[in-house]
mmCIF file of C-alpha atoms and ligand atoms in Angstrom:
data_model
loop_
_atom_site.group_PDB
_atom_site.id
_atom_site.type_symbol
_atom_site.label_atom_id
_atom_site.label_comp_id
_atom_site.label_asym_id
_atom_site.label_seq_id
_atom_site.Cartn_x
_atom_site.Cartn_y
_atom_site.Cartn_z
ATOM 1 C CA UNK A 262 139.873 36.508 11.934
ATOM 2 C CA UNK A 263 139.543 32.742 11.007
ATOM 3 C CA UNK A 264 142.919 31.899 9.082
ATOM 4 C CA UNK A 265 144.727 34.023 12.274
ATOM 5 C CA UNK A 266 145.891 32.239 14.959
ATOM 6 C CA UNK A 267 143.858 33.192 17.679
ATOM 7 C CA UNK A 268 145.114 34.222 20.728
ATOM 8 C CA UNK A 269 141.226 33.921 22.563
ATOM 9 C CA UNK A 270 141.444 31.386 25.892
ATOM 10 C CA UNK A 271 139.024 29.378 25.427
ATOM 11 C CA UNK A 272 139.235 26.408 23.163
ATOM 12 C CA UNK A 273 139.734 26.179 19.641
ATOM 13 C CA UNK A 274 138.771 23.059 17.860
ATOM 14 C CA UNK A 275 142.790 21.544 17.467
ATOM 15 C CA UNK A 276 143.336 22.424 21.006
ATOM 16 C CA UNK A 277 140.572 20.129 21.973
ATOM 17 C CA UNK A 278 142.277 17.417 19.681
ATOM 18 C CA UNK A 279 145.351 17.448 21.869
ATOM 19 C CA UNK A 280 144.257 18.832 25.288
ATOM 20 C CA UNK A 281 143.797 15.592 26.846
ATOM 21 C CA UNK A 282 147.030 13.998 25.812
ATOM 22 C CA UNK A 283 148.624 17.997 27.135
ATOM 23 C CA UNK A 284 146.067 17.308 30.635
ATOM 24 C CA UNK A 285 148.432 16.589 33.865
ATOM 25 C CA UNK A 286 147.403 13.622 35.383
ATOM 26 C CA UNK A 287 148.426 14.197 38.828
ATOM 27 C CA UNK A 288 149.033 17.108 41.455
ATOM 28 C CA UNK A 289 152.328 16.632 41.589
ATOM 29 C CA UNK A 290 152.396 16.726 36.874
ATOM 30 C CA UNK A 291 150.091 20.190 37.754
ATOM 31 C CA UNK A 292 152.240 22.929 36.956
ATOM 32 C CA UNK A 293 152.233 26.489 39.190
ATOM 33 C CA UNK A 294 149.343 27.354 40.941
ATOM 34 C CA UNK A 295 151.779 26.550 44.083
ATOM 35 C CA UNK A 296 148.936 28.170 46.143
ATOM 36 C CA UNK A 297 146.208 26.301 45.142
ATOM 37 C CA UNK A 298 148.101 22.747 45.145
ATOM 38 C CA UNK A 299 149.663 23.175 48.989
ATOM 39 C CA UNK A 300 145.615 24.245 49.806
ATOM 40 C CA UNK A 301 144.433 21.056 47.767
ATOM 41 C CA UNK A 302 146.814 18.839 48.570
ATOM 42 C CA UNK A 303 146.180 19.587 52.427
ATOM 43 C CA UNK A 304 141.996 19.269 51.802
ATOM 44 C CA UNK A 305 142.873 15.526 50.033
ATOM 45 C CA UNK A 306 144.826 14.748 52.121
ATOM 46 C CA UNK A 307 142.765 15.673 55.507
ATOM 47 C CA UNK A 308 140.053 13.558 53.431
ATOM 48 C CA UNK A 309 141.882 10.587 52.778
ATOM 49 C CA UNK A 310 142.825 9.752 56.648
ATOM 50 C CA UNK A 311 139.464 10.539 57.632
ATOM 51 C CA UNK A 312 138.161 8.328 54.852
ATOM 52 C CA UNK A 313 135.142 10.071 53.936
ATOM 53 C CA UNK A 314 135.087 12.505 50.656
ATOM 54 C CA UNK A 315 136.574 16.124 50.840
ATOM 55 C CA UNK A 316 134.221 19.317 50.885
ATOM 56 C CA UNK A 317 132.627 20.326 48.075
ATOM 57 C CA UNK A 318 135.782 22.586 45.634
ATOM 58 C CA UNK A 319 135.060 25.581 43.433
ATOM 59 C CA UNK A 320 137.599 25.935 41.107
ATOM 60 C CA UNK A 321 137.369 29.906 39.898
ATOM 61 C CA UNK A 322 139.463 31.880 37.114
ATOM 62 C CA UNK A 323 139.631 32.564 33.415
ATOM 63 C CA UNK A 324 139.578 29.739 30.803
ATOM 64 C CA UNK A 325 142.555 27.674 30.257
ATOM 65 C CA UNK A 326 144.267 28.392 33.973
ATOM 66 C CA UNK A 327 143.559 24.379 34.131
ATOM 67 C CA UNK A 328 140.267 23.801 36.177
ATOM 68 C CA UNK A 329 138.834 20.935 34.298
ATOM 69 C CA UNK A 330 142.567 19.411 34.451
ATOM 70 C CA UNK A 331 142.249 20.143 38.265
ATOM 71 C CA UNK A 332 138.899 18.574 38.954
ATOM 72 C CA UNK A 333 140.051 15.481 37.268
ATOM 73 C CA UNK A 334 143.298 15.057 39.212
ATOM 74 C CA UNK A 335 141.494 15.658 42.118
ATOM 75 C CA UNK A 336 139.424 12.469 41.025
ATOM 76 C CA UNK A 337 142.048 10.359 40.095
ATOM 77 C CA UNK A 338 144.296 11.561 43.736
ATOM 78 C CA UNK A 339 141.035 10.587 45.079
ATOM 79 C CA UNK A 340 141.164 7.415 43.011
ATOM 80 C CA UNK A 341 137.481 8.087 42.758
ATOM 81 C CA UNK A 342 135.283 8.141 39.675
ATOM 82 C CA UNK A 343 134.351 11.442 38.184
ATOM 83 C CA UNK A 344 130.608 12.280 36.240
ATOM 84 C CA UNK A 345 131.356 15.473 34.399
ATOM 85 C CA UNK A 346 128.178 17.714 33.245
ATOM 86 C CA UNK A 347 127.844 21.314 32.961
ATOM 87 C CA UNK A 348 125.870 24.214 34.110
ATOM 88 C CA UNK A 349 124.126 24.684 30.434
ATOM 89 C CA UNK A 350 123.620 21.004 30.439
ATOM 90 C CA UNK A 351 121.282 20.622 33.401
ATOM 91 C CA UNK A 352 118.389 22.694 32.039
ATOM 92 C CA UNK A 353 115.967 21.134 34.004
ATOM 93 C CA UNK A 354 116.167 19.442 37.652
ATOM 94 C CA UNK A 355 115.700 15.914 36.329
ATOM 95 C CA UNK A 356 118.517 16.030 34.274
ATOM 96 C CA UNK A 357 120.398 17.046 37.895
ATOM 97 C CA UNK A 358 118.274 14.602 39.776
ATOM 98 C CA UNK A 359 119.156 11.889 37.356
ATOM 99 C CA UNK A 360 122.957 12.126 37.286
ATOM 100 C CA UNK A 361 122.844 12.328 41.542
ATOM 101 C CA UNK A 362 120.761 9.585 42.127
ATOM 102 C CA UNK A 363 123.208 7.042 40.025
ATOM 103 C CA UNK A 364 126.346 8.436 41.751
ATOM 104 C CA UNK A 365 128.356 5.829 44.162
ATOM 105 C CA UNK A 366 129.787 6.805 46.920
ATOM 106 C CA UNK A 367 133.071 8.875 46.764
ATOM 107 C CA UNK A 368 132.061 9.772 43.379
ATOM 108 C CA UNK A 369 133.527 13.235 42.350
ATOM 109 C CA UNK A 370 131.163 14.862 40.361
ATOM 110 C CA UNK A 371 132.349 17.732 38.009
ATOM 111 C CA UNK A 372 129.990 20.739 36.405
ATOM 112 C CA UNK A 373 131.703 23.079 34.867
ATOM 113 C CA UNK A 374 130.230 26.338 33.974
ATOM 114 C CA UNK A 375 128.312 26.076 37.299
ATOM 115 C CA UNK A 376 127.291 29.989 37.079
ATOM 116 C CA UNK A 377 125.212 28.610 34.514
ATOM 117 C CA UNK A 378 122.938 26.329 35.905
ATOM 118 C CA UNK A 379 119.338 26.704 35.743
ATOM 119 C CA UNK A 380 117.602 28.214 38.824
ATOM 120 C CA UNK A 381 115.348 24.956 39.833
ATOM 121 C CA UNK A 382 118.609 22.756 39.221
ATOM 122 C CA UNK A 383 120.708 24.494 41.608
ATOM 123 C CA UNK A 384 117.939 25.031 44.274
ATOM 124 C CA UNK A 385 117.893 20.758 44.093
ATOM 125 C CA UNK A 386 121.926 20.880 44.375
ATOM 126 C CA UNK A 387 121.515 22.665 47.603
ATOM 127 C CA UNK A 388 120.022 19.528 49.279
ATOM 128 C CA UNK A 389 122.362 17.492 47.771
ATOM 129 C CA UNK A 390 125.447 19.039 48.532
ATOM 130 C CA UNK A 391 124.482 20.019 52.551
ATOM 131 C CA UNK A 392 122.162 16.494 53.076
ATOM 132 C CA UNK A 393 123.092 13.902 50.176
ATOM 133 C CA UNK A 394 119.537 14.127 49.600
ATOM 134 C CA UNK A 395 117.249 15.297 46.940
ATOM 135 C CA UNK A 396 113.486 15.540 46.750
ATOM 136 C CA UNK A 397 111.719 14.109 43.188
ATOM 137 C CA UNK A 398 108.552 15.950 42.198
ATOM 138 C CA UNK A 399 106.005 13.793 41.180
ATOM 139 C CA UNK A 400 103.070 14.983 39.401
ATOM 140 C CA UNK A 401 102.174 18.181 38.842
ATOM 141 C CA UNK A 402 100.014 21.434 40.167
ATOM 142 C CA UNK A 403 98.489 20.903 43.749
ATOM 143 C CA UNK A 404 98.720 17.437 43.748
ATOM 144 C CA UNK A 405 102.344 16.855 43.093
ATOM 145 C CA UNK A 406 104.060 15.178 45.819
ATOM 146 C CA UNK A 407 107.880 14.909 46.429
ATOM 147 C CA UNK A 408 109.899 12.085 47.000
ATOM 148 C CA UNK A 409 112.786 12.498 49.301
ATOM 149 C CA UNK A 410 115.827 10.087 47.484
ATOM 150 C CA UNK A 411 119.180 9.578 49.611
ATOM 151 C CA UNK A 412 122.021 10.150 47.139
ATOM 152 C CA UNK A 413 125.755 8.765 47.586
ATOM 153 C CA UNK A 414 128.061 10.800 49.841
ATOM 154 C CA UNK A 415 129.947 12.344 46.822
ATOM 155 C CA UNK A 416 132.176 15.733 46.232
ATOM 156 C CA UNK A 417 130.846 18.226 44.008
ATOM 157 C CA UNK A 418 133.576 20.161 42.091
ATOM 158 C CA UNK A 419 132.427 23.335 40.241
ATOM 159 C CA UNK A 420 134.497 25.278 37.894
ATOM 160 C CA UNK A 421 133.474 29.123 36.453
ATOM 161 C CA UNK A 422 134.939 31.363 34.911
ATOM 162 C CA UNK A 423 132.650 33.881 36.640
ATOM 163 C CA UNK A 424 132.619 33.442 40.126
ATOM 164 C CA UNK A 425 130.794 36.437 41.276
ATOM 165 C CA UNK A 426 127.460 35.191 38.861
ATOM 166 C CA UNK A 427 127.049 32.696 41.533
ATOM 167 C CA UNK A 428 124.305 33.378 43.870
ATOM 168 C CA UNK A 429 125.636 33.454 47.356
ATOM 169 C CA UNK A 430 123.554 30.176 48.945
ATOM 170 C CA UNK A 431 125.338 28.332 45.951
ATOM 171 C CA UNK A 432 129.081 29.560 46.861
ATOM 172 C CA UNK A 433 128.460 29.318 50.746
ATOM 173 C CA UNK A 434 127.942 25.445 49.956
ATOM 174 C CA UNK A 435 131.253 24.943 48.721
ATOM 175 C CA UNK A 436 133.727 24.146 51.474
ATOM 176 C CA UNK A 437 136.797 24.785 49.535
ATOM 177 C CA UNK A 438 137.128 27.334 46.830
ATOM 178 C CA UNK A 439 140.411 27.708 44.865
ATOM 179 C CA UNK A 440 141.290 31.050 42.696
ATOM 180 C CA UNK A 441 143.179 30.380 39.646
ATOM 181 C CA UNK A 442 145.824 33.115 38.808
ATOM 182 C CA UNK A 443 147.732 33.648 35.778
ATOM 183 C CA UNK A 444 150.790 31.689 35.123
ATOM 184 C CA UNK A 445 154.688 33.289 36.080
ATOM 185 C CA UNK A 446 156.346 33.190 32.697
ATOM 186 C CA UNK A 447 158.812 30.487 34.533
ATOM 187 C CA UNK A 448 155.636 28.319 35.025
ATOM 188 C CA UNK A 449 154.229 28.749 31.411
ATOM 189 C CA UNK A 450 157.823 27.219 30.394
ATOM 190 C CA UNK A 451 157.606 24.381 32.269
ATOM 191 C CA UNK A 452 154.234 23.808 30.916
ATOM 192 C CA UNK A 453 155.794 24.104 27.430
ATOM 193 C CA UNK A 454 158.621 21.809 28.163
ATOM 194 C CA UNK A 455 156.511 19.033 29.408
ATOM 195 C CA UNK A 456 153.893 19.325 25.932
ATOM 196 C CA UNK A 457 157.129 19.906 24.018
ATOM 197 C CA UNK A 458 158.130 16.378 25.384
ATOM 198 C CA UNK A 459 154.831 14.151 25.263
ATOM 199 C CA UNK A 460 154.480 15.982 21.365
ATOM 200 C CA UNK A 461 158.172 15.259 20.361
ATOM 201 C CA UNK A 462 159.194 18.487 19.547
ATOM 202 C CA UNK A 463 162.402 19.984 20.055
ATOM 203 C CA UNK A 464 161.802 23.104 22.305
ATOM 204 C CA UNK A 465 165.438 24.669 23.020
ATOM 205 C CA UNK A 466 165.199 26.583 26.494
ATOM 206 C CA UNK A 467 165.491 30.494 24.741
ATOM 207 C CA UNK A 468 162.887 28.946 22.282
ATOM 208 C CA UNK A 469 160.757 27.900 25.612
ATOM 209 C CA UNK A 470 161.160 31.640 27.208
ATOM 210 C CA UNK A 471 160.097 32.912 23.769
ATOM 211 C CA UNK A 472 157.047 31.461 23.231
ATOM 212 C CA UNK A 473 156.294 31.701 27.367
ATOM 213 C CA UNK A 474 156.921 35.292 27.283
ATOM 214 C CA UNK A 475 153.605 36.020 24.681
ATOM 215 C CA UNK A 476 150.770 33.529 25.757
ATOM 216 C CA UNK A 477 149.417 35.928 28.270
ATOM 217 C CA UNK A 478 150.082 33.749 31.436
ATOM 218 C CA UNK A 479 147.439 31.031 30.196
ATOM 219 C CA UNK A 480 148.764 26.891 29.368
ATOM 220 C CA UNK A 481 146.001 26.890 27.025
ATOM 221 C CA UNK A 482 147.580 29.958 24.494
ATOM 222 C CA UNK A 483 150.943 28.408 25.248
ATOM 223 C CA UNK A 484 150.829 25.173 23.931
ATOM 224 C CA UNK A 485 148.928 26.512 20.737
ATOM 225 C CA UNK A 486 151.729 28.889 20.263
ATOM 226 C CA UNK A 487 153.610 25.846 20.783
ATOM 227 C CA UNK A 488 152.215 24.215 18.175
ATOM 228 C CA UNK A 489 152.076 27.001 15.815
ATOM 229 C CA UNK A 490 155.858 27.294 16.102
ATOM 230 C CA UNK A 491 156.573 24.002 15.269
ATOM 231 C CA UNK A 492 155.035 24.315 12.207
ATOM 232 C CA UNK A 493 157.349 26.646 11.331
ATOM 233 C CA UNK A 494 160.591 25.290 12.679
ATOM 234 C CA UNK A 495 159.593 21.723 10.420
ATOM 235 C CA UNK A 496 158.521 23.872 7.206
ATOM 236 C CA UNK A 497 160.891 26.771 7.750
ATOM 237 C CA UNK A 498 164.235 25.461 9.756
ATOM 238 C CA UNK A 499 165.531 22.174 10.936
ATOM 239 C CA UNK A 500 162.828 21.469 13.494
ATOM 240 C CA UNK A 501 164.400 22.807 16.402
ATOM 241 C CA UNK A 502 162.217 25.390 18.526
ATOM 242 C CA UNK A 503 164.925 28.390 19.324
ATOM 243 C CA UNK A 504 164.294 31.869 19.543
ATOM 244 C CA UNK A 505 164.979 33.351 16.618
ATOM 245 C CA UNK A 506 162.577 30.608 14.826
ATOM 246 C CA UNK A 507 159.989 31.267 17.933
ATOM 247 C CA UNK A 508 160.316 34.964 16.818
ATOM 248 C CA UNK A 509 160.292 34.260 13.495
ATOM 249 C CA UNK A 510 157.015 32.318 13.338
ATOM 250 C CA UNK A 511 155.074 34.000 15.453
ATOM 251 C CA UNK A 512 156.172 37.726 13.426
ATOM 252 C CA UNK A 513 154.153 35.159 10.805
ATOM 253 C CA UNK A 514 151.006 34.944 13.043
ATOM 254 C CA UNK A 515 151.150 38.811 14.095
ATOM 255 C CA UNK A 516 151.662 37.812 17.886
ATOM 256 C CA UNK A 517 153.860 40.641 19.241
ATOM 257 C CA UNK A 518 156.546 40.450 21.715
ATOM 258 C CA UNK A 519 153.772 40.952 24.392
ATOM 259 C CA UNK A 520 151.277 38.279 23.152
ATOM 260 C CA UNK A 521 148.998 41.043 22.092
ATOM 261 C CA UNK A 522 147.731 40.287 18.588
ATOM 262 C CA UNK A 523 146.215 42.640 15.745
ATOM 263 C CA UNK A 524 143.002 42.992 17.369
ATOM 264 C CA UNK A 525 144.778 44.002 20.582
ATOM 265 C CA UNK A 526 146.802 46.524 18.975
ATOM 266 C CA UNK A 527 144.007 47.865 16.976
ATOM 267 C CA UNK A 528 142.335 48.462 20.078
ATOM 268 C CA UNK A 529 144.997 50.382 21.469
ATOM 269 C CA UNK A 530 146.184 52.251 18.628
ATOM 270 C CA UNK A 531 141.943 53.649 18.457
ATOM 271 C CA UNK A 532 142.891 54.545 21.590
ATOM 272 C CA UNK A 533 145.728 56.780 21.432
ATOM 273 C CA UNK A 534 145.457 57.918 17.794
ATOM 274 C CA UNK A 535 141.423 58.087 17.428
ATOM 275 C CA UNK A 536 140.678 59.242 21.097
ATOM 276 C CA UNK A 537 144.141 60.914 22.001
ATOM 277 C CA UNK A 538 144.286 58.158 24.838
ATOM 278 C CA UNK A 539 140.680 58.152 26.262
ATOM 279 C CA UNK A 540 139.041 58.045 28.095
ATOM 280 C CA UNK A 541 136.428 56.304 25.965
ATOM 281 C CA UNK A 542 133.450 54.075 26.038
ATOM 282 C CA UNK A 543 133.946 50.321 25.311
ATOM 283 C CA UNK A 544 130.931 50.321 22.489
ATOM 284 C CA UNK A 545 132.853 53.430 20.762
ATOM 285 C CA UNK A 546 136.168 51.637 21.145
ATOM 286 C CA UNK A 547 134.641 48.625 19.547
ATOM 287 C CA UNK A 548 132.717 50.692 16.310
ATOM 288 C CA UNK A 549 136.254 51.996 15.951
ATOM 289 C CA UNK A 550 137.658 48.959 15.242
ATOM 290 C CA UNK A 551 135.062 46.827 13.917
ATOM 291 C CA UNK A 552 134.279 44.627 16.762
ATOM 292 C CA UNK A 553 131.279 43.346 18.983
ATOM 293 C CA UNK A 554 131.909 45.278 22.214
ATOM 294 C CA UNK A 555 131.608 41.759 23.751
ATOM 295 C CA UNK A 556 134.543 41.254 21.258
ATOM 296 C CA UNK A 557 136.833 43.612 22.886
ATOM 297 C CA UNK A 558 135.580 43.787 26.770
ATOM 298 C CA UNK A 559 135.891 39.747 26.998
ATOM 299 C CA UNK A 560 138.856 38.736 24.618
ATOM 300 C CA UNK A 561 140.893 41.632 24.297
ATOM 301 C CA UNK A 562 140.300 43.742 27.614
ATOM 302 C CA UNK A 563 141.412 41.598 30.211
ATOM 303 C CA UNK A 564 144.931 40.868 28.960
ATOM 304 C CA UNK A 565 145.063 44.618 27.987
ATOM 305 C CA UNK A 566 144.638 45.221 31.429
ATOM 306 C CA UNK A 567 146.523 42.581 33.133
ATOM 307 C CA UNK A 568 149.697 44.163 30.589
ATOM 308 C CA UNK A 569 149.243 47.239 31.551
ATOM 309 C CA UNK A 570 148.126 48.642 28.369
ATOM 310 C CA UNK A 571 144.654 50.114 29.258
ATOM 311 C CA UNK A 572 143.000 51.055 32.816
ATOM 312 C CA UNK A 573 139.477 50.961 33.160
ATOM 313 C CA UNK A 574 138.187 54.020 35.004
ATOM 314 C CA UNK A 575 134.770 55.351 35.550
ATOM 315 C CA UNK A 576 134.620 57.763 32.283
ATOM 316 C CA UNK A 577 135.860 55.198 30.367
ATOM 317 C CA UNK A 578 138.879 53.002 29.337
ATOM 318 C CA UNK A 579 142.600 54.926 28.973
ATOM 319 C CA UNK A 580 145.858 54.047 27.711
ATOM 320 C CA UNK A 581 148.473 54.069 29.982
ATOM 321 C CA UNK A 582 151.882 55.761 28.944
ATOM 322 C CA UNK A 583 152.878 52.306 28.506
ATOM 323 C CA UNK A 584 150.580 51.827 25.659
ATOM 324 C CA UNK A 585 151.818 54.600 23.976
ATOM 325 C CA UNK A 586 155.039 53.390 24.240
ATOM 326 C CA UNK A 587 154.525 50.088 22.796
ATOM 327 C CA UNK A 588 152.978 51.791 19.508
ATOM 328 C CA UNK A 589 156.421 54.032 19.187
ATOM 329 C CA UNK A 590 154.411 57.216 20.352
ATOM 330 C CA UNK A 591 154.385 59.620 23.157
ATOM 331 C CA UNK A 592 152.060 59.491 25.778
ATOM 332 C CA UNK A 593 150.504 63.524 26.929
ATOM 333 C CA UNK A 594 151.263 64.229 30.413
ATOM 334 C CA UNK A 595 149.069 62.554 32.998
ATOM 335 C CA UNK A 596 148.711 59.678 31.144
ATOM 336 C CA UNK A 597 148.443 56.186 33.801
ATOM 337 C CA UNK A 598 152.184 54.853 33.888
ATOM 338 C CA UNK A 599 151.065 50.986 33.600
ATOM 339 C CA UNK A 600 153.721 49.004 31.899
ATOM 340 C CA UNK A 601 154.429 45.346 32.336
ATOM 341 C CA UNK A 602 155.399 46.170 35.801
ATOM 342 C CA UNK A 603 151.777 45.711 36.601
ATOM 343 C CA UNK A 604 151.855 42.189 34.441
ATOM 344 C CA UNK A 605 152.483 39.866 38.103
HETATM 345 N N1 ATP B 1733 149.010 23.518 35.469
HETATM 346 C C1 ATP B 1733 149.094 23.000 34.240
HETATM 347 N N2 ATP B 1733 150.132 22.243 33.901
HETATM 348 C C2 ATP B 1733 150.248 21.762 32.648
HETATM 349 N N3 ATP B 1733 149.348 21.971 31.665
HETATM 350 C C3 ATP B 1733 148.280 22.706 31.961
HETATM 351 C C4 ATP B 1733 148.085 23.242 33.260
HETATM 352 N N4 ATP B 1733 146.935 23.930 33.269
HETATM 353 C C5 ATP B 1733 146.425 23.823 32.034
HETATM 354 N N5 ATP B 1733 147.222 23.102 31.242
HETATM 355 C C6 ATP B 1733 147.028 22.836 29.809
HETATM 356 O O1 ATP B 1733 146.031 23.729 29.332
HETATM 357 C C7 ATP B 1733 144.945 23.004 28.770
HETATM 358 C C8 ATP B 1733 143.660 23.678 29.194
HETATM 359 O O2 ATP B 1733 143.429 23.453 30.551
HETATM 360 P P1 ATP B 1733 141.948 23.194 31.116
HETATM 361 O O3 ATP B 1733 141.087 22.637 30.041
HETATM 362 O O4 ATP B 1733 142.089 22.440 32.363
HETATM 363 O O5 ATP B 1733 141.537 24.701 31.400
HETATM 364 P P2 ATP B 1733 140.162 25.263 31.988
HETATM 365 O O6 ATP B 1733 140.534 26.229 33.061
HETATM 366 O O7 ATP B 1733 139.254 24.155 32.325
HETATM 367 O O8 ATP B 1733 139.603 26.088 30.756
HETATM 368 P P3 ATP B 1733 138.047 26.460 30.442
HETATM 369 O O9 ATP B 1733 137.692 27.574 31.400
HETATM 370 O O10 ATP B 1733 138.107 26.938 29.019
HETATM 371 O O11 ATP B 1733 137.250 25.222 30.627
HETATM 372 C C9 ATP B 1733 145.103 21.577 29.299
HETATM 373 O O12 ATP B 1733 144.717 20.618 28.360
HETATM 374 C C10 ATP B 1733 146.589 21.446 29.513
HETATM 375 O O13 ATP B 1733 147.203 21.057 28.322
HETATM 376 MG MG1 MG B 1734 137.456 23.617 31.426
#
């Protein structure tokens, strides 16, 4: 797995090295989304003529969609400050009550992962986010006292990638909550023209449609094929990003025309060939081909699904005919029709 280029959403170490240079700055640089920014823009903008900060925003949807890139523009439209911590990060209350009580007013304060915040942390954010308030626990057993502390009026922004793990008295607080879709493969080019230009590579438009057409409607996977490609086109050709050296290069990193890489297609071709097409459990599928089941249900599933590959159905996962298709075989009657008709 480790000398492939991974196709996974969240973050591999030289994405991390370039992501903030990639990160639009402001609503207007934030590709797509077109739902999300006419809601935003209208909730910053309500703010800003009342001049008090907006309601609390829960950015939700699958890693690399762009929700830390949103929290921070919604900082800097705010031309506020923003503290960043995360769920994992705030183990115990103090940690929370620490980074509230040095806030200033207006400050935007982002945790991501917020489905993963400890359970006495987030009971302490409920204050805070209905009351600017929080109450310090001094001492301990029955003669602890608390403290009640005024914080800063400030807005919270949460991101997760897993909005139903959040516990309903936590998502009720949140004013604002914005769903992050996949990206149009029109969207994902304009994502990889802009990177193409602040990296100073040569992306020719067919080259751009290319490499949009396989990163499975996430910026993230686009701008790594991105960079993958270029590679190529510098070692390989004359440094121009086209189609045929998009194609070319990423035949070299065993991404397929869909984005699905060999995991992927080892996963479907269990499927049909091992288990005639399912349906079948997600641990078997996974023995089959080596894998974690947490391996295939969290990094291979989703966009397997979203294709139109594989349906998920109470007896178990099945290929649709379109699956069979895509592996040159014929599906048995009754098979799902799926397809990349289902992909938007
Ligand atoms: N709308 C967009 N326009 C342009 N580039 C984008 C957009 N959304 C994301 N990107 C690119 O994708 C990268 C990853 O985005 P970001 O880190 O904001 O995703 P995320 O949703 O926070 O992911 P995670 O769930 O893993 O934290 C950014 O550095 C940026 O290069
Ligand atoms: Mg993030």
């Amino acid at each position: 797995m480790s000398d492939e280029l991974s196709l996974s959403p969240e973050p591999e170490p030289d994405d991390l090295l370039v992501e903030a240079s990639l990160r639009p700055k402001t609503l207007a640089e934030f590709v797509g989304q077109p739902r999300v920014r006419e809601q935003l823009e209208l909730v910053l903008e309500g703010a800003r003529r009342r001049g008090t900060p907006p309601d609390h925003v829960l950015l939700s949807g699958p890693p690399g969609l762009g929700k830390t890139s949103l929290s921070m523009i919604i900082a800097a439209e705010l031309g506020a400050q923003i503290r960043l911590t995360s769920g994992p990060a705030l183990e115990r209350p103090g940690d929370l009550a620490a980074m509230l009580s040095n806030l200033s007013p207006g400050d935007v304060l982002f945790i991501d992962e917020i489905h993963r915040i400890a359970r006495p942390a987030e009971e302490m954010l409920y204050l805070a986010m209905e009351d600017f308030r929080v109450d310090i626990v001094v001492g301990k057993g029955p003669g602890a006292t608390s403290i009640p502390l005024d914080i800063a009026p400030f807005t919270l922004v949460g991101a997760t990638t897993r909005a139903g793990a959040l516990t309903g008295p936590l998502r009720d607080r949140f004013g604002f909550t914005a769903h992050m879709e996949f990206y149009e493969p029109e969207d994902l080019e304009k994502v990889l023209r802009r990177a193409a230009k602040i990296l100073g590579i040569d992306l020719r438009p067919d080259g751009a449609a290319e490499i949009a057409a396989r990163s499975r409607g996430t910026p993230r996977i686009a701008n790594r094929l991105l960079r993958r490609v270029r590679d190529y086109a510098e070692v390989r050709a004359d440094g121009a990003v086209t189609r045929s050296v998009a194609r070319a290069a990423l035949a070299v990193y065993d991404v397929d025309e869909l984005g699905l890489d060999r995991l992927d297609r080892a996963v479907l071709s269990a499927l049909v060939r091992s288990f005639n097409g399912g349906p079948v459990g997600i641990s078997t599928l996974a023995v089959a081909v080596g894998e974690e089941p947490s391996t295939v249900e969290e990094v291979c599933e989703p966009y397997l699904v979203r294709a139109g590959m594989l349906a998920r159905t109470p007896r178990g996962r099945v290929a649709t005919a379109a699956a069979w298709a895509h592996l040159g075989a014929t599906p048995p009657p009754g098979s799902p029709a799926g397809g990349p008709a289902a992909l938007f």
